[in-house]
Amino acid sequence: MVQSAKNRKDKVFRVSVISNGDPLEIFTDREGEIILKKYSPINELGTFAKEYAESLSQTLGHVTCIVDKDQIIAVSGGGKRELFEKHISSEMENCINQRTTLIAEKKDANFIPILDDESISSYEHQLITPILAEGDAMGAIVFLSKDKKMGEVEGKLAQTAAGFLGKQMEP
């Protein structure tokens, strides 16, 4: 959950929920202010994750997202403006933590909102496969489509991609 607040000098700052034991990154800005950010091993893959999402999207023809447990870190195949670096919903985080692949259509009871602030999604079909590294749920591969159902091919490709990215995060 991200909240905005103002301090007495009217500077806007964001607060992310950080739990006990979460790894952190520490930065300073030009004014010398300290920035604490939750560490994301998937985010460390940066350009590689973006290129991998592009490859998956070109192969399948679906919007492809790679997410960590807080936000979408790579998008390809459309929807970049509405999805990239947006915070994921608590339902999406729960789906990742359950460590099972979800295939759903919008009319299904198990269809979940991808984004935290998603009121009406234009996507009718979704496939979500968690990325695991050393048994820990780190994020997910997400395929979205307005008109094409997800099937066995998409499921196998998402599992392969998730397995590969999970291996990249292991020591």
Coordinates of N, CA and C in Angstrom, one line a residue:
M1 N 0.8 -1.2 0.0 CA 0.0 0.0 0.0 C 0.9 1.2 0.0
V2 N 0.6 2.2 -0.8 CA 1.4 3.4 -0.9 C 0.5 4.6 -0.5
Q3 N 1.0 5.4 0.3 CA 0.2 6.6 0.7 C 1.0 7.8 0.4
S4 N 0.4 8.9 0.1 CA 1.0 10.2 0.0 C 0.7 11.1 1.2
A5 N 1.7 11.8 1.6 CA 1.5 12.7 2.7 C 2.3 14.0 2.5
K6 N 2.1 15.0 3.2 CA 2.9 16.2 3.1 C 3.5 16.5 4.5
N7 N 4.7 16.9 4.5 CA 5.3 17.3 5.8 C 5.2 18.8 5.9
R8 N 5.7 19.4 7.0 CA 5.5 20.9 7.2 C 6.1 21.8 6.1
K9 N 7.1 21.3 5.4 CA 7.7 22.1 4.3 C 7.0 21.9 3.0
D10 N 5.8 21.3 3.0 CA 5.0 21.0 1.8 C 5.7 20.1 0.8
K11 N 6.7 19.3 1.2 CA 7.3 18.4 0.3 C 6.5 17.1 0.3
V12 N 6.2 16.6 -0.8 CA 5.4 15.3 -0.9 C 6.4 14.1 -0.7
F13 N 6.0 13.2 0.1 CA 6.8 12.0 0.2 C 5.8 10.8 0.2
R14 N 6.3 9.6 -0.2 CA 5.5 8.4 -0.3 C 6.0 7.4 0.7
V15 N 5.1 6.7 1.3 CA 5.4 5.7 2.3 C 5.0 4.3 1.8
S16 N 5.9 3.4 1.6 CA 5.5 2.0 1.3 C 5.5 1.2 2.5
V17 N 4.6 0.2 2.5 CA 4.6 -0.7 3.7 C 5.8 -1.6 3.6
I18 N 6.6 -1.5 4.7 CA 7.8 -2.3 4.9 C 7.6 -3.1 6.1
S19 N 7.8 -4.4 5.9 CA 7.6 -5.4 7.1 C 8.9 -5.7 7.7
N20 N 8.8 -6.2 8.9 CA 10.0 -6.6 9.6 C 10.7 -7.7 8.8
G21 N 12.0 -7.5 8.6 CA 12.8 -8.5 7.8 C 12.9 -8.2 6.3
D22 N 12.1 -7.2 5.8 CA 12.2 -6.9 4.4 C 13.6 -6.3 4.1
P23 N 14.3 -6.7 3.1 CA 15.5 -6.1 2.7 C 15.3 -4.7 2.1
L24 N 16.2 -3.7 2.4 CA 16.0 -2.3 2.0 C 17.2 -1.9 1.2
E25 N 16.9 -0.9 0.3 CA 18.0 -0.2 -0.4 C 18.0 1.2 0.2
I26 N 19.1 1.8 0.4 CA 19.2 3.2 0.9 C 19.9 4.1 -0.1
F27 N 19.3 5.2 -0.4 CA 19.8 6.2 -1.4 C 19.8 7.5 -0.7
T28 N 20.5 8.5 -1.3 CA 20.4 9.9 -1.0 C 20.1 10.6 -2.3
D29 N 19.3 11.7 -2.1 CA 19.1 12.6 -3.3 C 20.0 13.7 -3.3
R30 N 19.8 14.6 -4.3 CA 20.7 15.8 -4.4 C 20.7 16.7 -3.2
E31 N 19.6 16.8 -2.5 CA 19.5 17.6 -1.4 C 20.0 17.0 -0.1
G32 N 20.5 15.7 -0.2 CA 21.0 15.0 1.0 C 19.9 14.3 1.8
E33 N 18.7 14.2 1.2 CA 17.6 13.5 1.9 C 17.8 12.0 1.7
I34 N 17.5 11.2 2.7 CA 17.6 9.7 2.7 C 16.4 9.1 2.1
I35 N 16.5 8.2 1.2 CA 15.4 7.5 0.6 C 15.6 6.0 0.9
L36 N 14.6 5.4 1.6 CA 14.6 4.0 1.9 C 13.6 3.3 0.9
K37 N 14.0 2.3 0.2 CA 13.2 1.6 -0.8 C 13.3 0.1 -0.5
K38 N 12.2 -0.6 -0.6 CA 12.2 -2.0 -0.4 C 13.0 -2.6 -1.6
Y39 N 13.9 -3.5 -1.3 CA 14.7 -4.2 -2.3 C 13.9 -5.2 -3.0
S40 N 14.1 -5.2 -4.3 CA 13.4 -6.2 -5.2 C 14.4 -6.9 -6.1
P41 N 14.7 -8.2 -5.8 CA 15.6 -8.9 -6.7 C 15.2 -8.9 -8.2
I42 N 13.9 -9.0 -8.4 CA 13.5 -9.0 -9.8 C 13.8 -7.6 -10.5
N43 N 13.7 -6.6 -9.7 CA 14.0 -5.2 -10.3 C 15.4 -5.1 -10.7
E44 N 16.3 -5.9 -10.0 CA 17.7 -5.9 -10.4 C 17.9 -6.5 -11.8
L45 N 17.0 -7.3 -12.3 CA 17.1 -7.8 -13.6 C 16.8 -6.8 -14.7
G46 N 16.2 -5.7 -14.3 CA 16.0 -4.5 -15.1 C 15.8 -4.7 -16.6
T47 N 16.8 -4.4 -17.4 CA 16.8 -4.4 -18.9 C 16.5 -5.9 -19.3
F48 N 17.1 -6.8 -18.6 CA 16.9 -8.2 -19.0 C 15.4 -8.6 -18.9
A49 N 14.7 -8.2 -17.8 CA 13.3 -8.4 -17.6 C 12.5 -7.8 -18.7
K50 N 12.8 -6.6 -19.1 CA 12.1 -5.9 -20.2 C 12.2 -6.6 -21.5
E51 N 13.5 -7.0 -21.8 CA 13.7 -7.8 -23.1 C 13.0 -9.1 -23.1
Y52 N 13.0 -9.8 -21.9 CA 12.3 -11.1 -21.8 C 10.8 -10.9 -22.0
A53 N 10.2 -9.8 -21.4 CA 8.8 -9.5 -21.6 C 8.5 -9.3 -23.1
E54 N 9.4 -8.6 -23.7 CA 9.2 -8.3 -25.2 C 9.2 -9.6 -26.0
S55 N 10.1 -10.5 -25.7 CA 10.2 -11.8 -26.4 C 8.9 -12.6 -26.1
L56 N 8.5 -12.7 -24.9 CA 7.2 -13.4 -24.6 C 6.0 -12.8 -25.3
S57 N 5.9 -11.5 -25.3 CA 4.8 -10.8 -25.9 C 4.8 -11.1 -27.4
Q58 N 6.0 -11.0 -28.1 CA 6.0 -11.2 -29.5 C 5.7 -12.7 -29.9
T59 N 6.1 -13.6 -29.0 CA 5.8 -15.0 -29.3 C 4.3 -15.3 -29.2
L60 N 3.6 -14.8 -28.1 CA 2.2 -15.1 -27.8 C 1.2 -14.1 -28.4
G61 N 1.6 -12.9 -28.5 CA 0.6 -11.9 -28.9 C -0.2 -11.3 -27.8
H62 N 0.2 -11.6 -26.6 CA -0.5 -11.1 -25.4 C 0.3 -9.9 -24.7
V63 N -0.3 -9.1 -24.0 CA 0.4 -8.1 -23.2 C 1.1 -8.9 -22.1
T64 N 2.4 -8.7 -21.9 CA 3.2 -9.5 -21.0 C 3.7 -8.5 -19.9
C65 N 3.6 -8.9 -18.7 CA 4.1 -8.1 -17.5 C 5.0 -9.0 -16.7
I66 N 6.0 -8.4 -16.2 CA 6.8 -9.1 -15.1 C 6.7 -8.2 -13.9
V67 N 6.3 -8.8 -12.8 CA 6.0 -8.0 -11.6 C 6.8 -8.6 -10.4
D68 N 7.1 -7.7 -9.5 CA 7.7 -8.1 -8.2 C 6.5 -8.1 -7.2
K69 N 6.7 -8.1 -6.0 CA 5.6 -8.2 -5.0 C 5.0 -6.8 -4.7
D70 N 5.5 -5.8 -5.4 CA 5.0 -4.4 -5.2 C 4.4 -3.8 -6.4
Q71 N 5.1 -3.9 -7.5 CA 4.8 -3.2 -8.7 C 5.1 -4.0 -10.0
I72 N 4.6 -3.4 -11.1 CA 5.0 -4.0 -12.4 C 6.3 -3.4 -12.9
I73 N 7.3 -4.3 -13.1 CA 8.6 -3.8 -13.5 C 9.0 -3.8 -15.0
A74 N 8.2 -4.6 -15.7 CA 8.4 -4.7 -17.2 C 7.0 -5.0 -17.9
V75 N 6.8 -4.3 -19.0 CA 5.5 -4.5 -19.8 C 5.9 -4.5 -21.2
S76 N 5.3 -5.3 -22.0 CA 5.4 -5.3 -23.4 C 4.1 -5.8 -24.1
G77 N 3.9 -5.3 -25.3 CA 2.8 -5.8 -26.1 C 1.6 -4.8 -26.0
G78 N 1.8 -3.7 -25.4 CA 0.7 -2.7 -25.2 C 0.5 -2.5 -23.7
G79 N -0.3 -1.4 -23.4 CA -0.6 -1.2 -22.0 C 0.5 -0.6 -21.1
K80 N 1.6 -0.2 -21.7 CA 2.7 0.2 -20.9 C 2.3 1.5 -20.1
R81 N 1.7 2.4 -20.6 CA 1.3 3.6 -19.9 C 0.4 3.3 -18.7
E82 N -0.5 2.4 -18.9 CA -1.5 2.1 -17.8 C -0.9 1.1 -16.8
L83 N 0.1 0.4 -17.2 CA 0.6 -0.7 -16.3 C 2.0 -0.5 -15.7
F84 N 3.0 0.0 -16.5 CA 4.4 0.1 -16.0 C 4.5 0.9 -14.8
E85 N 5.3 0.3 -13.8 CA 5.6 0.9 -12.5 C 4.4 1.2 -11.6
K86 N 3.2 0.6 -12.0 CA 2.0 0.8 -11.1 C 2.1 -0.3 -10.0
H87 N 1.5 0.0 -8.9 CA 1.4 -0.9 -7.8 C 0.4 -2.0 -8.0
I88 N 0.7 -3.2 -7.6 CA -0.2 -4.3 -7.8 C -1.2 -4.3 -6.7
S89 N -2.3 -5.0 -6.9 CA -3.4 -5.1 -5.9 C -3.0 -6.1 -4.9
S90 N -3.7 -6.1 -3.7 CA -3.4 -7.0 -2.7 C -3.9 -8.4 -3.1
E91 N -4.9 -8.5 -4.0 CA -5.3 -9.8 -4.5 C -4.2 -10.4 -5.4
M92 N -3.6 -9.5 -6.2 CA -2.4 -10.0 -7.0 C -1.3 -10.5 -6.1
E93 N -1.0 -9.8 -5.1 CA 0.1 -10.2 -4.2 C -0.3 -11.5 -3.5
N94 N -1.5 -11.7 -3.1 CA -2.0 -13.0 -2.5 C -1.9 -14.1 -3.5
C95 N -2.2 -13.8 -4.8 CA -2.0 -14.8 -5.9 C -0.6 -15.3 -6.0
I96 N 0.3 -14.3 -6.0 CA 1.8 -14.6 -6.0 C 2.2 -15.5 -4.8
N97 N 1.7 -15.1 -3.7 CA 2.1 -15.8 -2.4 C 1.5 -17.3 -2.4
Q98 N 0.4 -17.5 -3.1 CA -0.2 -18.9 -3.1 C 0.7 -19.8 -4.0
R99 N 1.6 -19.3 -4.8 CA 2.5 -20.1 -5.6 C 1.9 -21.1 -6.6
T100 N 0.7 -20.7 -7.1 CA 0.1 -21.5 -8.1 C -0.3 -20.6 -9.3
T101 N -0.4 -21.2 -10.5 CA -0.8 -20.5 -11.7 C -2.3 -20.3 -11.7
L102 N -2.7 -19.1 -12.1 CA -4.1 -18.7 -12.2 C -4.4 -18.4 -13.7
I103 N -5.4 -19.0 -14.2 CA -5.9 -18.7 -15.6 C -7.3 -18.4 -15.4
A104 N -7.7 -17.1 -15.8 CA -9.1 -16.7 -15.5 C -9.6 -15.8 -16.6
E105 N -11.0 -15.8 -16.8 CA -11.6 -14.8 -17.7 C -12.4 -13.9 -16.8
K106 N -12.6 -12.7 -17.3 CA -13.2 -11.6 -16.5 C -14.5 -12.1 -15.8
K107 N -15.3 -12.9 -16.5 CA -16.6 -13.4 -15.9 C -16.4 -14.4 -14.8
D108 N -15.2 -15.0 -14.6 CA -14.9 -16.0 -13.6 C -14.8 -15.3 -12.2
A109 N -15.2 -16.1 -11.2 CA -15.1 -15.6 -9.8 C -13.7 -15.4 -9.4
N110 N -12.7 -16.2 -10.0 CA -11.3 -16.1 -9.5 C -10.5 -15.1 -10.3
F111 N -11.2 -14.3 -11.2 CA -10.5 -13.2 -11.9 C -10.1 -12.1 -10.9
I112 N -8.9 -11.6 -10.9 CA -8.4 -10.7 -9.9 C -8.0 -9.4 -10.6
P113 N -8.1 -8.3 -9.9 CA -7.5 -7.0 -10.4 C -6.0 -7.1 -10.3
I114 N -5.4 -6.6 -11.3 CA -3.9 -6.6 -11.4 C -3.4 -5.4 -10.6
L115 N -4.0 -4.3 -10.8 CA -3.5 -3.1 -10.2 C -4.2 -2.7 -8.9
D116 N -3.5 -2.0 -8.0 CA -4.0 -1.5 -6.8 C -5.2 -0.5 -7.0
D117 N -5.1 0.3 -8.1 CA -6.2 1.3 -8.3 C -7.0 1.0 -9.5
E118 N -7.1 -0.3 -9.9 CA -7.8 -0.7 -11.1 C -9.3 -0.8 -10.8
S119 N -10.1 0.2 -11.4 CA -11.5 0.2 -11.2 C -12.2 -0.7 -12.3
I120 N -11.8 -0.4 -13.6 CA -12.4 -1.2 -14.7 C -11.2 -1.6 -15.6
S121 N -11.0 -2.9 -15.7 CA -9.9 -3.4 -16.5 C -10.4 -3.7 -17.9
S122 N -9.6 -3.3 -18.9 CA -10.0 -3.6 -20.3 C -9.6 -5.0 -20.8
Y123 N -9.0 -5.7 -19.9 CA -8.5 -7.1 -20.2 C -9.6 -8.1 -19.8
E124 N -9.9 -9.0 -20.7 CA -10.9 -10.1 -20.5 C -10.3 -11.4 -20.0
H125 N -9.0 -11.6 -20.3 CA -8.3 -12.9 -20.0 C -7.0 -12.6 -19.3
Q126 N -6.7 -13.5 -18.3 CA -5.4 -13.3 -17.6 C -4.8 -14.6 -17.2
L127 N -3.5 -14.7 -17.2 CA -2.7 -15.8 -16.7 C -1.6 -15.3 -15.8
I128 N -1.5 -15.8 -14.6 CA -0.6 -15.3 -13.6 C 0.2 -16.5 -13.1
T129 N 1.5 -16.5 -13.3 CA 2.4 -17.6 -12.8 C 3.5 -17.0 -11.9
P130 N 3.5 -17.5 -10.7 CA 4.5 -16.9 -9.7 C 6.0 -17.3 -10.1
I131 N 6.9 -16.3 -9.8 CA 8.3 -16.5 -10.0 C 8.8 -16.9 -8.6
L132 N 9.4 -18.1 -8.5 CA 10.0 -18.6 -7.2 C 11.5 -18.6 -7.3
A133 N 12.2 -18.2 -6.2 CA 13.6 -18.3 -6.1 C 13.9 -18.9 -4.8
E134 N 14.5 -20.1 -4.8 CA 14.9 -20.8 -3.6 C 13.6 -21.0 -2.7
G135 N 12.5 -21.3 -3.3 CA 11.2 -21.5 -2.6 C 10.4 -20.3 -2.2
D136 N 11.0 -19.1 -2.4 CA 10.3 -17.8 -2.0 C 9.6 -17.3 -3.2
A137 N 8.4 -16.8 -3.0 CA 7.6 -16.1 -4.1 C 8.2 -14.7 -4.2
M138 N 8.7 -14.4 -5.4 CA 9.4 -13.1 -5.7 C 8.6 -12.2 -6.6
G139 N 7.7 -12.7 -7.3 CA 6.9 -11.9 -8.3 C 6.1 -12.9 -9.2
A140 N 5.8 -12.4 -10.4 CA 5.0 -13.2 -11.3 C 5.2 -12.8 -12.8
I141 N 4.9 -13.7 -13.7 CA 4.8 -13.5 -15.1 C 3.3 -13.4 -15.3
V142 N 2.9 -12.3 -16.0 CA 1.4 -12.1 -16.2 C 1.2 -11.9 -17.7
F143 N 0.2 -12.6 -18.2 CA -0.2 -12.5 -19.6 C -1.6 -11.9 -19.5
L144 N -1.9 -10.9 -20.3 CA -3.2 -10.3 -20.4 C -3.7 -10.2 -21.8
S145 N -5.0 -10.4 -22.0 CA -5.5 -10.3 -23.4 C -7.0 -9.7 -23.3
K146 N -7.3 -9.0 -24.4 CA -8.7 -8.5 -24.5 C -9.6 -9.5 -25.2
D147 N -9.0 -10.3 -26.1 CA -9.8 -11.2 -26.8 C -9.4 -12.7 -27.0
K148 N -8.1 -13.0 -26.6 CA -7.6 -14.4 -26.7 C -7.6 -15.1 -25.4
K149 N -8.2 -16.2 -25.3 CA -8.2 -17.1 -24.1 C -6.8 -17.6 -23.9
M150 N -6.5 -17.8 -22.6 CA -5.2 -18.4 -22.2 C -5.4 -19.9 -22.2
G151 N -4.4 -20.6 -22.6 CA -4.5 -22.1 -22.6 C -3.2 -22.8 -22.1
E152 N -3.1 -24.0 -22.5 CA -1.9 -24.8 -22.1 C -0.6 -24.3 -22.6
V153 N -0.5 -23.8 -23.8 CA 0.7 -23.2 -24.4 C 1.2 -22.0 -23.5
E154 N 0.2 -21.1 -23.3 CA 0.6 -20.0 -22.4 C 1.0 -20.4 -21.0
G155 N 0.3 -21.4 -20.5 CA 0.7 -21.8 -19.1 C 2.1 -22.4 -19.1
K156 N 2.4 -23.2 -20.1 CA 3.8 -23.8 -20.1 C 4.9 -22.8 -20.3
L157 N 4.6 -21.9 -21.2 CA 5.6 -20.8 -21.5 C 5.8 -19.9 -20.3
A158 N 4.7 -19.6 -19.6 CA 4.8 -18.8 -18.3 C 5.6 -19.5 -17.3
Q159 N 5.3 -20.8 -17.1 CA 6.1 -21.6 -16.1 C 7.6 -21.7 -16.5
T160 N 7.9 -21.8 -17.7 CA 9.3 -21.9 -18.2 C 9.9 -20.5 -17.9
A161 N 9.3 -19.4 -18.3 CA 9.8 -18.1 -18.0 C 10.0 -17.8 -16.5
A162 N 9.0 -18.2 -15.7 CA 9.1 -17.9 -14.3 C 10.2 -18.8 -13.7
G163 N 10.4 -20.0 -14.1 CA 11.5 -20.8 -13.7 C 12.8 -20.3 -14.0
F164 N 12.9 -19.8 -15.2 CA 14.2 -19.2 -15.7 C 14.5 -17.9 -14.9
L165 N 13.6 -17.0 -14.8 CA 13.8 -15.8 -14.0 C 14.1 -16.1 -12.5
G166 N 13.5 -17.1 -12.0 CA 13.7 -17.5 -10.6 C 15.2 -17.9 -10.4
K167 N 15.7 -18.7 -11.4 CA 17.1 -19.2 -11.3 C 18.1 -18.0 -11.4
Q168 N 17.7 -16.9 -12.1 CA 18.6 -15.8 -12.3 C 18.8 -15.0 -10.9
M169 N 17.8 -15.2 -10.0 CA 17.9 -14.5 -8.7 C 18.5 -15.3 -7.6
E170 N 18.8 -16.6 -7.9 CA 19.5 -17.4 -6.9 C 21.0 -17.2 -6.9
P171 N 21.6 -17.3 -5.8 CA 23.1 -17.1 -5.7 C 23.9 -18.1 -6.4

